[in-house]
mmCIF file of C-alpha atoms and ligand atoms in Angstrom:
data_model
loop_
_atom_site.group_PDB
_atom_site.id
_atom_site.type_symbol
_atom_site.label_atom_id
_atom_site.label_comp_id
_atom_site.label_asym_id
_atom_site.label_seq_id
_atom_site.Cartn_x
_atom_site.Cartn_y
_atom_site.Cartn_z
ATOM 1 C CA MET A 1 0.580 -16.421 111.265
ATOM 2 C CA VAL A 2 -1.058 -13.180 110.397
ATOM 3 C CA SER A 3 1.124 -10.738 108.792
ATOM 4 C CA GLN A 4 -0.214 -7.342 107.638
ATOM 5 C CA PHE A 5 3.103 -6.812 106.013
ATOM 6 C CA SER A 6 2.932 -9.580 103.345
ATOM 7 C CA THR A 7 0.460 -7.576 101.142
ATOM 8 C CA PHE A 8 2.583 -4.333 100.384
ATOM 9 C CA LYS A 9 6.261 -3.867 99.156
ATOM 10 C CA PHE A 10 8.914 -2.613 101.292
ATOM 11 C CA GLN A 11 11.327 -0.055 100.044
ATOM 12 C CA LEU A 12 14.012 -1.199 102.570
ATOM 13 C CA SER A 13 17.086 -3.315 101.716
ATOM 14 C CA VAL A 14 17.958 -6.228 103.876
ATOM 15 C CA GLU A 15 21.673 -4.980 103.820
ATOM 16 C CA ASP A 16 20.866 -1.394 104.904
ATOM 17 C CA VAL A 17 18.556 -2.373 107.807
ATOM 18 C CA LEU A 18 20.998 -5.097 109.061
ATOM 19 C CA ALA A 19 24.082 -2.571 108.769
ATOM 20 C CA LYS A 20 22.013 -0.041 110.623
ATOM 21 C CA ALA A 21 21.218 -2.521 113.352
ATOM 22 C CA GLN A 22 24.688 -3.722 113.554
ATOM 23 C CA ALA A 23 26.031 -0.172 114.008
ATOM 24 C CA LYS A 24 24.112 0.935 117.004
ATOM 25 C CA GLU A 25 21.838 -0.984 119.343
ATOM 26 C CA ARG A 26 18.078 0.028 119.507
ATOM 27 C CA SER A 27 18.399 1.744 116.079
ATOM 28 C CA LEU A 28 15.715 -0.139 114.320
ATOM 29 C CA ASP A 29 11.951 1.016 114.479
ATOM 30 C CA ARG A 30 9.074 -1.327 114.527
ATOM 31 C CA GLY A 31 8.507 -1.373 110.876
ATOM 32 C CA GLU A 32 12.213 -2.371 110.232
ATOM 33 C CA ILE A 33 11.790 -5.294 113.016
ATOM 34 C CA SER A 34 8.908 -6.433 111.010
ATOM 35 C CA PHE A 35 10.636 -6.532 108.033
ATOM 36 C CA LEU A 36 13.266 -8.626 109.068
ATOM 37 C CA LEU A 37 10.883 -10.895 110.928
ATOM 38 C CA SER A 38 8.898 -11.179 107.437
ATOM 39 C CA LEU A 39 11.937 -12.149 105.296
ATOM 40 C CA SER A 40 11.093 -15.197 103.125
ATOM 41 C CA ASP A 41 14.136 -15.562 100.886
ATOM 42 C CA SER A 42 16.678 -17.969 102.259
ATOM 43 C CA ASP A 43 19.552 -16.028 101.329
ATOM 44 C CA ASP A 44 18.022 -12.893 102.988
ATOM 45 C CA ILE A 45 17.171 -14.998 106.139
ATOM 46 C CA ALA A 46 20.914 -16.313 106.196
ATOM 47 C CA LYS A 47 22.122 -12.893 106.020
ATOM 48 C CA PHE A 48 19.940 -11.739 109.007
ATOM 49 C CA PHE A 49 21.049 -14.736 111.183
ATOM 50 C CA ALA A 50 24.760 -14.085 110.267
ATOM 51 C CA ALA A 51 24.532 -10.302 111.020
ATOM 52 C CA ALA A 52 22.899 -11.174 114.559
ATOM 53 C CA TYR A 53 25.765 -13.821 115.093
ATOM 54 C CA GLU A 54 28.319 -11.173 114.439
ATOM 55 C CA VAL A 55 26.857 -9.166 117.118
ATOM 56 C CA LYS A 56 26.877 -11.711 119.750
ATOM 57 C CA VAL A 57 30.442 -12.594 118.564
ATOM 58 C CA LYS A 58 31.467 -8.872 118.888
ATOM 59 C CA HIS A 59 29.909 -8.533 122.515
ATOM 60 C CA ILE A 60 30.080 -12.097 123.876
ATOM 61 C CA GLY A 61 32.565 -13.838 121.925
ATOM 62 C CA ARG A 62 32.341 -17.365 120.440
ATOM 63 C CA ARG A 63 31.127 -18.621 123.904
ATOM 64 C CA VAL A 64 27.992 -20.422 125.232
ATOM 65 C CA ALA A 65 27.015 -20.455 128.902
ATOM 66 C CA LEU A 66 25.220 -23.367 130.475
ATOM 67 C CA ARG A 67 22.791 -23.166 133.039
ATOM 68 C CA GLY A 68 21.273 -26.347 134.734
ATOM 69 C CA ILE A 69 17.581 -26.004 135.046
ATOM 70 C CA ILE A 70 15.732 -27.681 137.787
ATOM 71 C CA GLU A 71 12.063 -28.177 137.294
ATOM 72 C CA ALA A 72 11.244 -27.816 140.940
ATOM 73 C CA GLY A 73 7.417 -28.747 140.774
ATOM 74 C CA ASN A 74 4.502 -28.616 138.451
ATOM 75 C CA ILE A 75 1.851 -27.473 140.722
ATOM 76 C CA CYS A 76 0.412 -24.182 139.306
ATOM 77 C CA SER A 77 -2.220 -21.778 140.526
ATOM 78 C CA LYS A 78 -2.442 -20.375 137.063
ATOM 79 C CA ASP A 79 -4.742 -21.412 134.180
ATOM 80 C CA CYS A 80 -3.005 -20.281 131.071
ATOM 81 C CA LEU A 81 -4.749 -21.603 127.970
ATOM 82 C CA TYR A 82 -1.756 -22.825 126.143
ATOM 83 C CA CYS A 83 0.244 -24.438 128.992
ATOM 84 C CA GLY A 84 0.439 -28.205 129.747
ATOM 85 C CA ILE A 85 0.763 -27.978 133.554
ATOM 86 C CA ARG A 86 -2.027 -25.383 133.763
ATOM 87 C CA ARG A 87 -4.195 -25.784 137.070
ATOM 88 C CA SER A 88 -7.297 -27.480 135.296
ATOM 89 C CA ASN A 89 -5.151 -29.983 133.568
ATOM 90 C CA GLY A 90 -6.423 -33.060 135.654
ATOM 91 C CA ALA A 91 -4.536 -35.542 133.471
ATOM 92 C CA LEU A 92 -1.385 -34.820 135.179
ATOM 93 C CA GLY A 93 0.514 -36.294 138.202
ATOM 94 C CA ARG A 94 1.453 -33.396 140.253
ATOM 95 C CA TYR A 95 4.980 -33.446 142.092
ATOM 96 C CA SER A 96 7.043 -31.100 144.074
ATOM 97 C CA LEU A 97 10.665 -31.891 144.783
ATOM 98 C CA SER A 98 12.110 -31.651 148.322
ATOM 99 C CA GLU A 99 14.770 -29.362 149.879
ATOM 100 C CA ASP A 100 17.345 -32.137 149.546
ATOM 101 C CA ASP A 101 16.352 -33.149 145.948
ATOM 102 C CA ILE A 102 16.968 -29.449 144.880
ATOM 103 C CA TYR A 103 20.085 -29.407 147.009
ATOM 104 C CA ARG A 104 21.444 -32.616 145.560
ATOM 105 C CA LEU A 105 20.706 -31.300 141.824
ATOM 106 C CA ALA A 106 22.366 -28.192 142.566
ATOM 107 C CA GLU A 107 25.414 -29.717 143.949
ATOM 108 C CA GLU A 108 25.546 -31.818 140.701
ATOM 109 C CA CYS A 109 25.157 -28.570 138.856
ATOM 110 C CA ALA A 110 28.419 -27.175 140.934
ATOM 111 C CA LYS A 111 30.126 -30.533 140.294
ATOM 112 C CA GLU A 112 29.733 -30.270 136.608
ATOM 113 C CA ASN A 113 30.938 -26.841 136.864
ATOM 114 C CA TYR A 114 27.935 -25.301 135.159
ATOM 115 C CA ALA A 115 28.312 -22.477 137.722
ATOM 116 C CA SER A 116 24.879 -21.221 137.095
ATOM 117 C CA LEU A 117 21.445 -22.666 138.013
ATOM 118 C CA VAL A 118 17.766 -22.009 137.294
ATOM 119 C CA ILE A 119 15.122 -23.248 139.651
ATOM 120 C CA GLN A 120 11.670 -23.105 137.864
ATOM 121 C CA SER A 121 8.213 -24.230 138.963
ATOM 122 C CA GLY A 122 4.473 -23.549 138.513
ATOM 123 C CA GLU A 123 3.322 -20.331 139.798
ATOM 124 C CA LEU A 124 2.389 -20.544 143.740
ATOM 125 C CA GLU A 125 1.897 -17.606 146.079
ATOM 126 C CA SER A 126 2.027 -18.847 149.587
ATOM 127 C CA ASP A 127 3.856 -18.086 152.963
ATOM 128 C CA ALA A 128 4.827 -21.843 152.895
ATOM 129 C CA HIS A 129 6.346 -21.560 149.406
ATOM 130 C CA THR A 130 8.039 -18.367 150.071
ATOM 131 C CA LEU A 131 9.731 -19.813 153.059
ATOM 132 C CA PHE A 132 10.662 -23.216 151.177
ATOM 133 C CA ILE A 133 12.283 -21.212 148.489
ATOM 134 C CA GLU A 134 14.109 -18.926 151.028
ATOM 135 C CA ARG A 135 15.370 -22.085 152.856
ATOM 136 C CA VAL A 136 16.487 -23.678 149.623
ATOM 137 C CA LEU A 137 18.361 -20.647 148.367
ATOM 138 C CA LYS A 138 20.311 -20.177 151.715
ATOM 139 C CA ARG A 139 21.135 -23.896 151.778
ATOM 140 C CA ILE A 140 22.651 -23.770 148.070
ATOM 141 C CA GLU A 141 24.470 -20.357 148.815
ATOM 142 C CA PRO A 142 27.923 -22.003 149.657
ATOM 143 C CA LEU A 143 28.002 -23.518 146.280
ATOM 144 C CA ASN A 144 28.471 -20.194 144.845
ATOM 145 C CA LEU A 145 26.289 -20.579 141.804
ATOM 146 C CA GLY A 146 24.661 -17.775 139.929
ATOM 147 C CA VAL A 147 21.182 -18.660 140.726
ATOM 148 C CA THR A 148 18.044 -17.618 138.453
ATOM 149 C CA LEU A 149 14.592 -18.074 139.786
ATOM 150 C CA SER A 150 11.667 -18.495 137.458
ATOM 151 C CA LEU A 151 8.651 -18.800 140.069
ATOM 152 C CA GLY A 152 6.196 -16.308 138.464
ATOM 153 C CA GLU A 153 4.329 -13.543 139.916
ATOM 154 C CA GLN A 154 5.049 -12.508 143.418
ATOM 155 C CA SER A 155 4.880 -9.590 145.794
ATOM 156 C CA GLU A 156 7.732 -7.287 145.741
ATOM 157 C CA GLU A 157 8.482 -8.166 149.465
ATOM 158 C CA VAL A 158 8.860 -11.929 148.344
ATOM 159 C CA TYR A 159 11.192 -10.929 145.502
ATOM 160 C CA LYS A 160 13.203 -9.009 148.119
ATOM 161 C CA ARG A 161 13.323 -11.930 150.393
ATOM 162 C CA TRP A 162 14.528 -14.308 147.743
ATOM 163 C CA ARG A 163 17.018 -11.711 146.541
ATOM 164 C CA ASP A 164 18.469 -11.383 149.881
ATOM 165 C CA ALA A 165 18.520 -15.253 150.404
ATOM 166 C CA GLY A 166 20.963 -15.391 147.302
ATOM 167 C CA ALA A 167 19.084 -15.286 144.076
ATOM 168 C CA ALA A 168 20.542 -12.980 141.572
ATOM 169 C CA ARG A 169 18.408 -13.304 138.526
ATOM 170 C CA TYR A 170 14.674 -13.667 137.802
ATOM 171 C CA LEU A 171 12.922 -14.869 134.581
ATOM 172 C CA LEU A 172 9.357 -13.842 134.238
ATOM 173 C CA ARG A 173 8.041 -14.132 130.643
ATOM 174 C CA ILE A 174 5.446 -11.489 129.631
ATOM 175 C CA GLU A 175 4.322 -13.898 126.887
ATOM 176 C CA THR A 176 3.004 -11.293 124.593
ATOM 177 C CA SER A 177 3.507 -7.450 124.901
ATOM 178 C CA ASN A 178 0.107 -7.138 123.337
ATOM 179 C CA LYS A 179 -2.482 -6.729 126.235
ATOM 180 C CA GLU A 180 -5.524 -7.699 124.213
ATOM 181 C CA LEU A 181 -3.620 -10.944 123.011
ATOM 182 C CA TYR A 182 -2.868 -11.688 126.550
ATOM 183 C CA ALA A 183 -6.417 -11.526 127.487
ATOM 184 C CA LYS A 184 -7.380 -13.998 124.482
ATOM 185 C CA LEU A 185 -4.623 -16.354 126.074
ATOM 186 C CA HIS A 186 -5.524 -16.127 129.822
ATOM 187 C CA PRO A 187 -8.687 -16.597 131.658
ATOM 188 C CA THR A 188 -9.996 -13.768 133.838
ATOM 189 C CA GLY A 189 -7.977 -13.007 136.788
ATOM 190 C CA HIS A 190 -4.775 -13.352 134.780
ATOM 191 C CA SER A 191 -3.483 -9.726 134.516
ATOM 192 C CA TRP A 192 -1.167 -8.389 132.017
ATOM 193 C CA GLU A 193 -0.444 -5.238 134.124
ATOM 194 C CA ARG A 194 0.472 -7.055 137.106
ATOM 195 C CA ARG A 195 2.956 -8.940 135.183
ATOM 196 C CA VAL A 196 4.626 -5.817 133.856
ATOM 197 C CA GLU A 197 4.506 -4.553 137.595
ATOM 198 C CA CYS A 198 6.239 -7.690 138.620
ATOM 199 C CA LEU A 199 9.035 -7.087 136.172
ATOM 200 C CA ARG A 200 9.280 -3.549 137.428
ATOM 201 C CA ALA A 201 9.498 -4.739 141.022
ATOM 202 C CA LEU A 202 12.104 -7.264 140.078
ATOM 203 C CA ARG A 203 14.171 -4.462 138.574
ATOM 204 C CA ARG A 204 13.837 -2.222 141.792
ATOM 205 C CA THR A 205 14.996 -5.240 143.973
ATOM 206 C CA GLY A 206 18.115 -5.456 142.118
ATOM 207 C CA TYR A 207 17.969 -8.648 140.030
ATOM 208 C CA GLN A 208 19.171 -9.182 136.725
ATOM 209 C CA VAL A 209 15.782 -9.288 134.961
ATOM 210 C CA GLY A 210 14.717 -11.625 132.136
ATOM 211 C CA THR A 211 11.646 -11.709 130.183
ATOM 212 C CA GLY A 212 10.365 -13.221 126.887
ATOM 213 C CA VAL A 213 7.419 -13.862 124.757
ATOM 214 C CA MET A 214 6.208 -17.004 122.566
ATOM 215 C CA SER A 215 5.832 -16.726 118.969
ATOM 216 C CA CYS A 216 3.428 -18.212 116.377
ATOM 217 C CA LEU A 217 0.641 -17.780 118.988
ATOM 218 C CA PRO A 218 -2.784 -17.690 117.526
ATOM 219 C CA CYS A 219 -4.048 -14.303 116.537
ATOM 220 C CA GLN A 220 -0.448 -12.968 116.728
ATOM 221 C CA SER A 221 0.791 -10.918 114.026
ATOM 222 C CA ILE A 222 4.397 -9.965 112.972
ATOM 223 C CA ASP A 223 3.908 -6.483 114.022
ATOM 224 C CA ASP A 224 3.105 -7.788 117.662
ATOM 225 C CA LEU A 225 6.308 -9.774 117.682
ATOM 226 C CA ALA A 226 8.243 -6.417 116.456
ATOM 227 C CA GLN A 227 6.527 -4.731 119.417
ATOM 228 C CA ASP A 228 7.424 -7.520 121.797
ATOM 229 C CA ILE A 229 11.259 -6.764 120.936
ATOM 230 C CA ILE A 230 10.579 -2.960 121.322
ATOM 231 C CA PHE A 231 9.197 -3.836 124.846
ATOM 232 C CA PHE A 232 12.179 -5.937 125.644
ATOM 233 C CA GLY A 233 14.159 -2.431 125.271
ATOM 234 C CA GLU A 234 11.721 -0.456 126.853
ATOM 235 C CA MET A 235 11.944 -2.608 130.217
ATOM 236 C CA ASP A 236 15.618 -2.439 129.722
ATOM 237 C CA VAL A 237 15.981 -6.247 130.443
ATOM 238 C CA ASP A 238 19.130 -8.073 131.099
ATOM 239 C CA MET A 239 18.082 -11.439 129.716
ATOM 240 C CA ILE A 240 15.583 -13.128 127.323
ATOM 241 C CA GLY A 241 14.059 -16.469 127.189
ATOM 242 C CA MET A 242 11.723 -16.871 124.450
ATOM 243 C CA GLY A 243 10.399 -19.799 121.852
ATOM 244 C CA PRO A 244 7.745 -20.576 119.678
ATOM 245 C CA TYR A 245 4.394 -21.719 120.880
ATOM 246 C CA ILE A 246 3.745 -25.398 120.709
ATOM 247 C CA PRO A 247 0.142 -26.479 120.954
ATOM 248 C CA HIS A 248 -0.446 -29.026 123.870
ATOM 249 C CA PRO A 249 -3.263 -31.660 123.475
ATOM 250 C CA GLU A 250 -4.550 -31.047 127.092
ATOM 251 C CA ALA A 251 -4.549 -27.284 126.804
ATOM 252 C CA PRO A 252 -7.474 -25.543 125.353
ATOM 253 C CA LEU A 253 -6.026 -23.193 123.195
ATOM 254 C CA SER A 254 -5.099 -25.786 120.645
ATOM 255 C CA SER A 255 -8.737 -26.642 120.003
ATOM 256 C CA LEU A 256 -9.997 -22.893 120.526
ATOM 257 C CA TYR A 257 -7.974 -21.916 117.422
ATOM 258 C CA SER A 258 -7.118 -23.916 114.415
ATOM 259 C CA GLN A 259 -3.713 -23.160 113.114
ATOM 260 C CA ASP A 260 -2.001 -23.962 109.948
ATOM 261 C CA VAL A 261 1.652 -23.734 110.964
ATOM 262 C CA SER A 262 4.315 -26.348 110.425
ATOM 263 C CA ASN A 263 7.157 -27.107 112.934
ATOM 264 C CA GLU A 264 9.411 -25.613 110.409
ATOM 265 C CA GLU A 265 7.681 -22.368 110.491
ATOM 266 C CA ARG A 266 7.756 -22.368 114.201
ATOM 267 C CA LEU A 267 11.279 -23.109 114.417
ATOM 268 C CA LEU A 268 12.174 -20.470 111.857
ATOM 269 C CA MET A 269 10.093 -17.735 113.708
ATOM 270 C CA GLY A 270 11.854 -18.705 116.921
ATOM 271 C CA LEU A 271 15.187 -18.270 115.539
ATOM 272 C CA LYS A 272 14.183 -15.067 113.756
ATOM 273 C CA MET A 273 13.018 -13.557 116.985
ATOM 274 C CA ILE A 274 16.441 -14.473 118.613
ATOM 275 C CA ALA A 275 18.243 -12.843 115.637
ATOM 276 C CA ALA A 276 15.912 -9.661 115.686
ATOM 277 C CA THR A 277 16.536 -9.297 119.393
ATOM 278 C CA ARG A 278 20.211 -9.665 119.167
ATOM 279 C CA LEU A 279 20.298 -7.102 116.547
ATOM 280 C CA TYR A 280 18.045 -4.667 118.777
ATOM 281 C CA LEU A 281 19.709 -5.313 122.180
ATOM 282 C CA HIS A 282 23.514 -6.167 121.627
ATOM 283 C CA ASP A 283 24.872 -7.206 125.002
ATOM 284 C CA ILE A 284 22.126 -9.136 126.921
ATOM 285 C CA ASN A 285 21.912 -12.881 127.634
ATOM 286 C CA ILE A 286 19.433 -14.597 125.213
ATOM 287 C CA ALA A 287 18.740 -18.311 125.805
ATOM 288 C CA ALA A 288 18.232 -20.892 123.033
ATOM 289 C CA ALA A 289 15.165 -22.353 124.494
ATOM 290 C CA THR A 290 14.201 -25.907 124.750
ATOM 291 C CA ALA A 291 11.099 -25.509 122.724
ATOM 292 C CA LEU A 292 13.564 -25.265 119.767
ATOM 293 C CA GLN A 293 14.923 -28.374 120.465
ATOM 294 C CA ALA A 294 11.455 -29.717 120.510
ATOM 295 C CA LEU A 295 11.089 -28.726 116.759
ATOM 296 C CA ALA A 296 14.529 -29.783 115.557
ATOM 297 C CA ASP A 297 17.308 -31.938 117.422
ATOM 298 C CA ASP A 298 19.836 -29.265 116.838
ATOM 299 C CA GLY A 299 17.114 -26.415 117.338
ATOM 300 C CA ARG A 300 19.113 -24.867 120.228
ATOM 301 C CA GLU A 301 22.510 -25.058 118.235
ATOM 302 C CA GLN A 302 20.658 -23.422 115.530
ATOM 303 C CA GLY A 303 19.446 -20.752 118.224
ATOM 304 C CA ILE A 304 23.116 -20.082 119.063
ATOM 305 C CA MET A 305 24.049 -19.325 115.212
ATOM 306 C CA ALA A 306 21.296 -16.729 115.311
ATOM 307 C CA GLY A 307 22.622 -14.774 118.186
ATOM 308 C CA ALA A 308 21.789 -16.776 121.257
ATOM 309 C CA ASN A 309 24.289 -17.348 123.919
ATOM 310 C CA VAL A 310 23.075 -19.490 126.821
ATOM 311 C CA ILE A 311 21.711 -23.055 126.675
ATOM 312 C CA MET A 312 19.716 -24.479 129.888
ATOM 313 C CA PRO A 313 20.217 -28.203 129.925
ATOM 314 C CA ASN A 314 17.690 -29.889 131.976
ATOM 315 C CA ILE A 315 18.967 -31.601 135.172
ATOM 316 C CA THR A 316 15.878 -32.451 136.699
ATOM 317 C CA ASP A 317 15.535 -36.346 137.375
ATOM 318 C CA THR A 318 13.993 -37.900 134.413
ATOM 319 C CA GLN A 319 11.193 -39.575 136.224
ATOM 320 C CA TYR A 320 9.563 -36.213 136.752
ATOM 321 C CA ARG A 321 10.117 -34.989 133.060
ATOM 322 C CA ARG A 322 6.816 -36.356 131.547
ATOM 323 C CA ASN A 323 4.969 -34.293 134.264
ATOM 324 C CA TYR A 324 6.608 -31.074 133.210
ATOM 325 C CA GLN A 325 5.393 -31.107 129.493
ATOM 326 C CA LEU A 326 4.502 -27.555 128.646
ATOM 327 C CA TYR A 327 4.010 -28.322 125.125
ATOM 328 C CA ALA A 328 3.689 -31.420 123.129
ATOM 329 C CA GLY A 329 6.975 -33.080 122.208
ATOM 330 C CA LYS A 330 9.033 -31.485 124.976
ATOM 331 C CA PRO A 331 12.388 -33.717 125.136
ATOM 332 C CA CYS A 332 12.847 -35.833 128.163
ATOM 333 C CA LEU A 333 16.500 -36.558 127.678
ATOM 334 C CA ASP A 334 18.896 -36.823 130.377
ATOM 335 C CA GLU A 335 20.954 -33.790 129.367
ATOM 336 C CA ASN A 336 23.268 -34.095 132.390
ATOM 337 C CA GLU A 337 24.447 -37.542 131.323
ATOM 338 C CA GLU A 338 28.048 -37.621 130.222
ATOM 339 C CA ASP A 339 27.120 -38.871 126.537
ATOM 340 C CA TYR A 340 24.727 -36.089 126.170
ATOM 341 C CA ARG A 341 27.033 -33.409 127.509
ATOM 342 C CA SER A 342 29.974 -34.470 125.415
ATOM 343 C CA ALA A 343 27.669 -34.594 122.297
ATOM 344 C CA LEU A 344 26.444 -31.089 122.835
ATOM 345 C CA GLU A 345 29.797 -29.857 123.438
ATOM 346 C CA LYS A 346 31.165 -31.429 120.169
ATOM 347 C CA ARG A 347 28.246 -30.078 118.111
ATOM 348 C CA LEU A 348 29.229 -26.627 119.639
ATOM 349 C CA THR A 349 32.861 -26.809 119.135
ATOM 350 C CA ASP A 350 32.081 -27.980 115.471
ATOM 351 C CA LEU A 351 30.286 -24.672 114.983
ATOM 352 C CA GLY A 352 33.354 -22.645 116.293
ATOM 353 C CA GLU A 353 31.745 -22.175 120.019
ATOM 354 C CA THR A 354 33.107 -22.843 123.285
ATOM 355 C CA ILE A 355 31.227 -23.595 126.267
ATOM 356 C CA VAL A 356 32.221 -21.532 129.324
ATOM 357 C CA TYR A 357 32.631 -23.674 132.380
ATOM 358 C CA GLY A 358 33.112 -22.186 135.877
ATOM 359 C CA GLU A 359 31.761 -18.569 135.156
ATOM 360 C CA ARG A 360 28.376 -17.449 136.365
ATOM 361 C CA GLY A 361 27.751 -15.749 133.190
ATOM 362 C CA ASP A 362 25.988 -12.771 134.304
ATOM 363 C CA SER A 363 24.583 -10.572 132.033
ATOM 364 C CA LEU A 364 27.048 -7.953 130.416
ATOM 365 C CA HIS A 365 24.042 -5.564 130.035
ATOM 366 C CA TYR A 366 23.573 -5.777 133.866
ATOM 367 C CA ALA A 367 27.226 -5.224 134.616
ATOM 368 C CA ARG A 368 26.956 -2.026 132.349
ATOM 369 C CA ARG A 369 23.748 -0.779 133.536
ATOM 370 C CA VAL A 370 24.575 -0.911 137.542
ATOM 371 C CA ARG A 371 28.223 0.153 136.876
HETATM 372 N N1 5AD B 401 4.319 -23.736 124.110
HETATM 373 C C1 5AD B 401 5.538 -23.077 124.180
HETATM 374 N N2 5AD B 401 5.916 -22.652 125.205
HETATM 375 C C2 5AD B 401 5.074 -22.679 126.127
HETATM 376 N N3 5AD B 401 5.209 -22.319 127.540
HETATM 377 C C3 5AD B 401 4.084 -22.443 128.332
HETATM 378 N N4 5AD B 401 3.172 -23.301 127.331
HETATM 379 C C4 5AD B 401 3.929 -23.568 126.215
HETATM 380 C C5 5AD B 401 3.528 -24.088 124.878
HETATM 381 N N5 5AD B 401 2.413 -24.662 124.637
HETATM 382 C C6 5AD B 401 5.998 -21.277 128.163
HETATM 383 C C7 5AD B 401 5.515 -20.169 128.554
HETATM 384 C C8 5AD B 401 5.980 -19.938 130.138
HETATM 385 C C9 5AD B 401 7.184 -21.080 130.217
HETATM 386 C C10 5AD B 401 7.294 -21.726 131.293
HETATM 387 O O1 5AD B 401 6.753 -21.880 129.145
HETATM 388 O O2 5AD B 401 6.234 -18.970 127.815
HETATM 389 O O3 5AD B 401 6.393 -18.787 130.497
#
């Protein structure tokens, strides 16, 4: 990772910057956020994460919300250079779950009392897909789950139809707030401006809006990451889902740029991004992404201790998992299995956290901004 900050000394003190961030949200400037993201001393990093965790506890409590995530299909019209399910990856079996499959998984999610569901798939824009999702949403509405969609760029009209059909939240990662970097990571025809416009349209349509970025991307600086966090504030988002970039062997980005970044460094930067975002935006929902778990077995628990408050167990049937490998080493565990769930619960309880069952877990920030 290129850091333009490593060459000169900061006059800032870790304690002062953390105290300022805790006292008031959005109080840090880009330089101060970069300073936190650049910390390398393990005691300083421990203080940084502890301060972010304190902010999480103050606003949200020692509580973790679960969202069951359904990977509804891997057919994608996009060709993002980093992504394992990009259109040009011919080495992948493509699938789409049926309406019945999705309904069954949603029912299971309700039965497990997760109270909240994410439907995610490759990006598709067509009348048939719009109708399909609309039908699914109407069918699952009686289950009374907080439904998040993560189905990519769509027209405002489509967002509205899905909102009217019962979706309450939408997650669309901007991937990076740096337009030039975005252009390096995507082929022509992919537009950063359209993505921002989609985030605005989602906001107008009344969703709780989530976005996010990848960290440790090739050609990305610490300053870019600090700017990403400022961007989250400017867009006034309600939720964040973000994680480190992990190269995928079938995706061209991994061979276009050679990177000398270890898994430990990727995990650490993923955690630092969570902590800095929590210190900047106190009351939003922040997910500890699955990419963290790909880098360490307890990566998501580490994410919670750095300020995240949401975990999204994958409830897709295991047979489809290997075809939804966005990056190398994505876990294919059956996280809905009793054993897995009780292990997660125990690990979180050992950390002093309680899983909240039976609550939709709406973003506090959203509740405050629409009040
Ligand atoms: N490493 C980490 N995250 C990835 N995503 C896609 N490819 C990768 C990768 N190689 C993330 C993107 C996308 C989300 C569905 O998965 O941020 O928005």
